[in-house]
One Martini backbone bead per residue (centre of mass of N, CA, C, O) as a GRO file, in nm:
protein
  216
    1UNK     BB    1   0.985   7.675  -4.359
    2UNK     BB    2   1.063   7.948  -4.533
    3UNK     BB    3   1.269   8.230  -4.542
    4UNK     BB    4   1.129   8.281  -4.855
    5UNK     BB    5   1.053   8.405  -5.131
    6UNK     BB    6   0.985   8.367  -5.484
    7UNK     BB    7   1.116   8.537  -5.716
    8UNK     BB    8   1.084   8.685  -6.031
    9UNK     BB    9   1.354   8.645  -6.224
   10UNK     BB   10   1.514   8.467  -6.044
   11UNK     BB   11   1.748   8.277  -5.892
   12UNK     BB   12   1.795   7.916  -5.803
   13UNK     BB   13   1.923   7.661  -5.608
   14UNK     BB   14   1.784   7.335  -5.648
   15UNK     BB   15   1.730   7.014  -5.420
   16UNK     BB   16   1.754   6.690  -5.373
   17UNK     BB   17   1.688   6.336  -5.221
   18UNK     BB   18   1.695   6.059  -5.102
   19UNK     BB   19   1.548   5.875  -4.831
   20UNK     BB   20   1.828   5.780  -4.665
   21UNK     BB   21   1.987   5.797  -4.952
   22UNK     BB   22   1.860   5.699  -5.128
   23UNK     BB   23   1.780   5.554  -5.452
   24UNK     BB   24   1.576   5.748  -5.717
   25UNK     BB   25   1.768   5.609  -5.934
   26UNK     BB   26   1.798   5.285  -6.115
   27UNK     BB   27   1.761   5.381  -6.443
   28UNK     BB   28   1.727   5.488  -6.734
   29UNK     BB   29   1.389   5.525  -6.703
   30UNK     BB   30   1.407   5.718  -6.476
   31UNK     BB   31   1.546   5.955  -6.593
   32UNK     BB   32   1.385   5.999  -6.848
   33UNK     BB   33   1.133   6.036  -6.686
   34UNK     BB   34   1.248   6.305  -6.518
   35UNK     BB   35   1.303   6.481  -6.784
   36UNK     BB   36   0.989   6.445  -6.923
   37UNK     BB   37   0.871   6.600  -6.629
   38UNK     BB   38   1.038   6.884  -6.663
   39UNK     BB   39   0.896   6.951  -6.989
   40UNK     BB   40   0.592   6.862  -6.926
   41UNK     BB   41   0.520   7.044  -6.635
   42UNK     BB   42   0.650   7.332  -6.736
   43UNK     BB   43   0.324   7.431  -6.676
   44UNK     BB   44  -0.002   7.595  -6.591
   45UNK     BB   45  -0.093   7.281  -6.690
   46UNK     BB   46  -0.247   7.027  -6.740
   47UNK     BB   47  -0.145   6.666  -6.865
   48UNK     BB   48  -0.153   6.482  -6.682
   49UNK     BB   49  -0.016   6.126  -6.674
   50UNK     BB   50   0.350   5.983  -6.635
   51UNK     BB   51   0.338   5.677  -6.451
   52UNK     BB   52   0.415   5.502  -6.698
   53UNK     BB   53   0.598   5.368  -6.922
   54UNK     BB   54   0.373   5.388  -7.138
   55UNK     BB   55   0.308   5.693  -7.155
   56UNK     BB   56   0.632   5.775  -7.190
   57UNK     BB   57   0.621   5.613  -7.516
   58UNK     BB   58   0.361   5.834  -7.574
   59UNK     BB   59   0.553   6.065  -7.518
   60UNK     BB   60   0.641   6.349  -7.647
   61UNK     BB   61   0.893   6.620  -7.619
   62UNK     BB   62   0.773   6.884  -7.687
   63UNK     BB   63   0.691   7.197  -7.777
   64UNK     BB   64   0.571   7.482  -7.747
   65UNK     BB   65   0.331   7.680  -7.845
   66UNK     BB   66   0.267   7.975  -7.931
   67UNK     BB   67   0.050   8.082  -7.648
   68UNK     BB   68  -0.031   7.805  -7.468
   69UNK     BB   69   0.191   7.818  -7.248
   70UNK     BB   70   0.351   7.903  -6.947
   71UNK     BB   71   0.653   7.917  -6.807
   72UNK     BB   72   0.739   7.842  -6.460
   73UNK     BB   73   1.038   7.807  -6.584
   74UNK     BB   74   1.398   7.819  -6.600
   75UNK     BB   75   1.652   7.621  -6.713
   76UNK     BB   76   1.972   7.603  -6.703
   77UNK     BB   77   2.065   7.356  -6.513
   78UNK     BB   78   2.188   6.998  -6.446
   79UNK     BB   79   2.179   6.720  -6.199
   80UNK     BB   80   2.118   6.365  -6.206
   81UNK     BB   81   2.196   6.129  -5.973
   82UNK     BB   82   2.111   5.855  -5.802
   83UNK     BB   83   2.029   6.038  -5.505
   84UNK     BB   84   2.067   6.303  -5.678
   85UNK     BB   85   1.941   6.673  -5.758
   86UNK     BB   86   2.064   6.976  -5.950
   87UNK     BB   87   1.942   7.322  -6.001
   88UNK     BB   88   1.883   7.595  -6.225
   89UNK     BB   89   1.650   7.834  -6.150
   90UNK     BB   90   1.399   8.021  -6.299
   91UNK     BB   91   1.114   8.246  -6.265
   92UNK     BB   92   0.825   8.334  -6.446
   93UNK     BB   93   0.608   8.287  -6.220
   94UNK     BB   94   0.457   8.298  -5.990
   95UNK     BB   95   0.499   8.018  -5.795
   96UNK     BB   96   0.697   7.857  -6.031
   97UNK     BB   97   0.851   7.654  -5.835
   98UNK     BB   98   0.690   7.532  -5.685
   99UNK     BB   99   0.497   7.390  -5.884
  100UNK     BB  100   0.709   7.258  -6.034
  101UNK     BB  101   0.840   7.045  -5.850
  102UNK     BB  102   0.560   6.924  -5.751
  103UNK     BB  103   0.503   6.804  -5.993
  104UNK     BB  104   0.782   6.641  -6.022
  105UNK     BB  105   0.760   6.507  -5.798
  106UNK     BB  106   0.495   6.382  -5.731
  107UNK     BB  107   0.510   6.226  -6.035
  108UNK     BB  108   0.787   6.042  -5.977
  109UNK     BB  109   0.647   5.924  -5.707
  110UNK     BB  110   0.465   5.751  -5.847
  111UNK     BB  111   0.616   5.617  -6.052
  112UNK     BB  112   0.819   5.468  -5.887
  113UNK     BB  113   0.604   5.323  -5.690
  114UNK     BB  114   0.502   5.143  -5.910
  115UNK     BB  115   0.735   4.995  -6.026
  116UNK     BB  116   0.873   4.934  -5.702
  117UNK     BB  117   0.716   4.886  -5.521
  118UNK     BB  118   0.623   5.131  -5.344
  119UNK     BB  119   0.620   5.338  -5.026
  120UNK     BB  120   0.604   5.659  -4.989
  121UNK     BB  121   0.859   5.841  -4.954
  122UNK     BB  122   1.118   5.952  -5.188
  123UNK     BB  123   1.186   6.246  -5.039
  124UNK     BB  124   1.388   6.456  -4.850
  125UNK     BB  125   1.179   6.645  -4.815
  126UNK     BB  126   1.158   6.932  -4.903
  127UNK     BB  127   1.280   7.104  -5.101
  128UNK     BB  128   1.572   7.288  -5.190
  129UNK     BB  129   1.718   7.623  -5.163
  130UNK     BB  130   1.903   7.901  -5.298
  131UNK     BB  131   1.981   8.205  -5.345
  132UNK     BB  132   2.080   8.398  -5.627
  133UNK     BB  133   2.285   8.697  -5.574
  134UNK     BB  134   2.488   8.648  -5.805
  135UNK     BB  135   2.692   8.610  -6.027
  136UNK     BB  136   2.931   8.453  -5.939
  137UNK     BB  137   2.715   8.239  -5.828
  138UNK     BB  138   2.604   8.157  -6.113
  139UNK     BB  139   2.835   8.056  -6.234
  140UNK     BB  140   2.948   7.889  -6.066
  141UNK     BB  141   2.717   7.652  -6.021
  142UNK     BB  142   2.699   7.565  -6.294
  143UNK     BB  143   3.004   7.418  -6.238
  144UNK     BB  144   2.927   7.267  -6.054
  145UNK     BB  145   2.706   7.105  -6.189
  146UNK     BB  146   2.779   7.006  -6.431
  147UNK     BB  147   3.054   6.842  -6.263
  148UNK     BB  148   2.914   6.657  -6.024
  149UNK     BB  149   2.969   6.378  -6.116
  150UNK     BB  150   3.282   6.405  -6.090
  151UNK     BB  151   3.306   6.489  -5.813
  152UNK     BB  152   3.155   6.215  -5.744
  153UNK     BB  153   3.307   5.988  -5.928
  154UNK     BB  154   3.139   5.958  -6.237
  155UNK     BB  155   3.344   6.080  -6.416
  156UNK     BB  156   3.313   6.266  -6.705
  157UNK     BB  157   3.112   6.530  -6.751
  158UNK     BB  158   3.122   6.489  -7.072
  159UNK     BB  159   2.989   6.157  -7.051
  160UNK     BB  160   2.738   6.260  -6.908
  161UNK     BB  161   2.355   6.176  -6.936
  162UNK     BB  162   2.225   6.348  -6.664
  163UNK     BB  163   2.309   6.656  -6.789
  164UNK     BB  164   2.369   6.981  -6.924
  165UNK     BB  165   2.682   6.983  -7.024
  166UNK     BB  166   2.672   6.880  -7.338
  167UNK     BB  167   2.474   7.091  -7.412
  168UNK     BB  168   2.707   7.332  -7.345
  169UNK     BB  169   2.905   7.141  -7.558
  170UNK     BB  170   2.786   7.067  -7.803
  171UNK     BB  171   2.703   6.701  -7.774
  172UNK     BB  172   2.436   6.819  -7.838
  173UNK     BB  173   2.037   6.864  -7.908
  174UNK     BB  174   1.953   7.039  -7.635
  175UNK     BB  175   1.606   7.202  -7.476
  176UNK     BB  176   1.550   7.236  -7.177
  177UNK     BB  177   1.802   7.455  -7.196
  178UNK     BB  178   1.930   7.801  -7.109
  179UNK     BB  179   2.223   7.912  -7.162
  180UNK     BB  180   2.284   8.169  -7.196
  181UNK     BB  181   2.352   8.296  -6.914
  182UNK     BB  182   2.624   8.183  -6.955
  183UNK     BB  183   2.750   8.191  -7.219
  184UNK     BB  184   2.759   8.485  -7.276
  185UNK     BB  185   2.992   8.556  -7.101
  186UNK     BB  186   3.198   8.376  -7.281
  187UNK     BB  187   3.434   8.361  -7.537
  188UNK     BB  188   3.365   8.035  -7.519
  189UNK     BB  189   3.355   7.659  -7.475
  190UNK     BB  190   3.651   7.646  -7.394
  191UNK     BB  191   3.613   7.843  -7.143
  192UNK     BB  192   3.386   7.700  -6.983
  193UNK     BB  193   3.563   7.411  -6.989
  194UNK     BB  194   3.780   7.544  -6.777
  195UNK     BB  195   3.596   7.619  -6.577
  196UNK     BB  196   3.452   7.354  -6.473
  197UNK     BB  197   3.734   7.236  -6.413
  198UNK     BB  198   3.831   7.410  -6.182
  199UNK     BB  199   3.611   7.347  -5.990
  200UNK     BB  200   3.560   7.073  -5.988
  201UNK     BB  201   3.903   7.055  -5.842
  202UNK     BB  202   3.785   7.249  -5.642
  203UNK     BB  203   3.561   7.059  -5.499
  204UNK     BB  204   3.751   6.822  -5.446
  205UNK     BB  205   3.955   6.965  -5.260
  206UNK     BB  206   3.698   7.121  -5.086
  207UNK     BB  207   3.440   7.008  -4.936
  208UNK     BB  208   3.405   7.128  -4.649
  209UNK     BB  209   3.360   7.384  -4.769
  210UNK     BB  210   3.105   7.303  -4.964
  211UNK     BB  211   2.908   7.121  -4.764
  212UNK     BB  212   2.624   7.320  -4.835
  213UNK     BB  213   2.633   7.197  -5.169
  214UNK     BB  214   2.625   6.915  -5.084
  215UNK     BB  215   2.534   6.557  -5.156
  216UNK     BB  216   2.599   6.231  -4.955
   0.00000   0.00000   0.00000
């Protein structure tokens, strides 16, 4: 159980693993059916089932239309490896953040365990949460998400397809996440992409001292 309720309006780093730390993730239609389910889901209606990659194929990324339903999160930012992922989300509404994980593991695990003819969990017990209580761990957090598949070893972070970081650095027309409030402190593009290349390095070189933020 955990030891805080989510507040609305605040921030919070949320994260979680494959059981036994397997990969969660194991091809391309994996993550994108992941991030389907992060834009398709983050509403307080039920919008039915995306089990089958034939759904997937027939569901287009929409936009809310104004009016339509409330989102229960704000996405920061994002990083999903093979094996684990982590957000940076924003509570919009009582309940929010709990809400939309539930809807995303495990729409997910049931897509997952259909396609790979598998049984039982598929993350490590109940997402970890994180309460991000200061604006400077709100910058680092996200230079740290955003770098993470670098940490991990996975090339470079602005070449990878299954992060927010991209979006960050307009090298792509993502609508997932909210940047403003990352980007709106930098005085411009180039300064956040130095400011991430820090963290990176040093987040490679300091492993043990972040060792409550890493998932391995």
């Amino acid at each position: 159980m955990r030891k805080f309720e989510f507040q609305t309006d605040e921030y919070y780093h949320i994260y979680n693993r494959g059981v036994d730390k397997r990969q969660i993730f194991v091809d391309e239609n994996d993550f994108i059916r992941f991030l389907t389910g992060m834009r398709e889901f983050n509403i307080e209606k039920s919008i039915g089932s995306l089990r089958t990659l034939q759904a997937l194929s027939a569901c287009s990324c929409r936009h809310l239309e104004p009016g339509e339903s409330t989102s229960l999160v704000n996405i920061i930012c994002y990083c999903l490896n093979k094996n684990h992922f982590h957000f940076i989300l924003k509570q919009q509404i009582e309940n929010g953040i709990t809400k939309f994980m539930h809807k995303i593991s495990m729409g997910y695990t049931n897509y997952f365990n259909l396609k790979h003819e598998r049984s039982g969990s598929l993350f490590q017990g109940p997402f970890k949460a994180v309460h991000i209580n200061t604006n400077d761990y709100l910058l680092w957090l996200s230079g740290y998400i955003n770098g993470n598949c670098q940490i991990h070893g996975l090339g470079d972070a602005k070449n990878y397809p299954w992060s927010s970081y991209k979006d960050y650095l307009y090298l792509r027309n993502g609508t997932l996440c909210d940047k403003k409030p990352i980007l709106e402190q930098f005085k411009g593009l180039n300064e956040y992409e130095k400011f991430v290349e820090m963290i990176v390095n040093d987040s490679s070189e300091r492993k043990e001292e972040y060792k409550k933020y890493l998932l391995e």
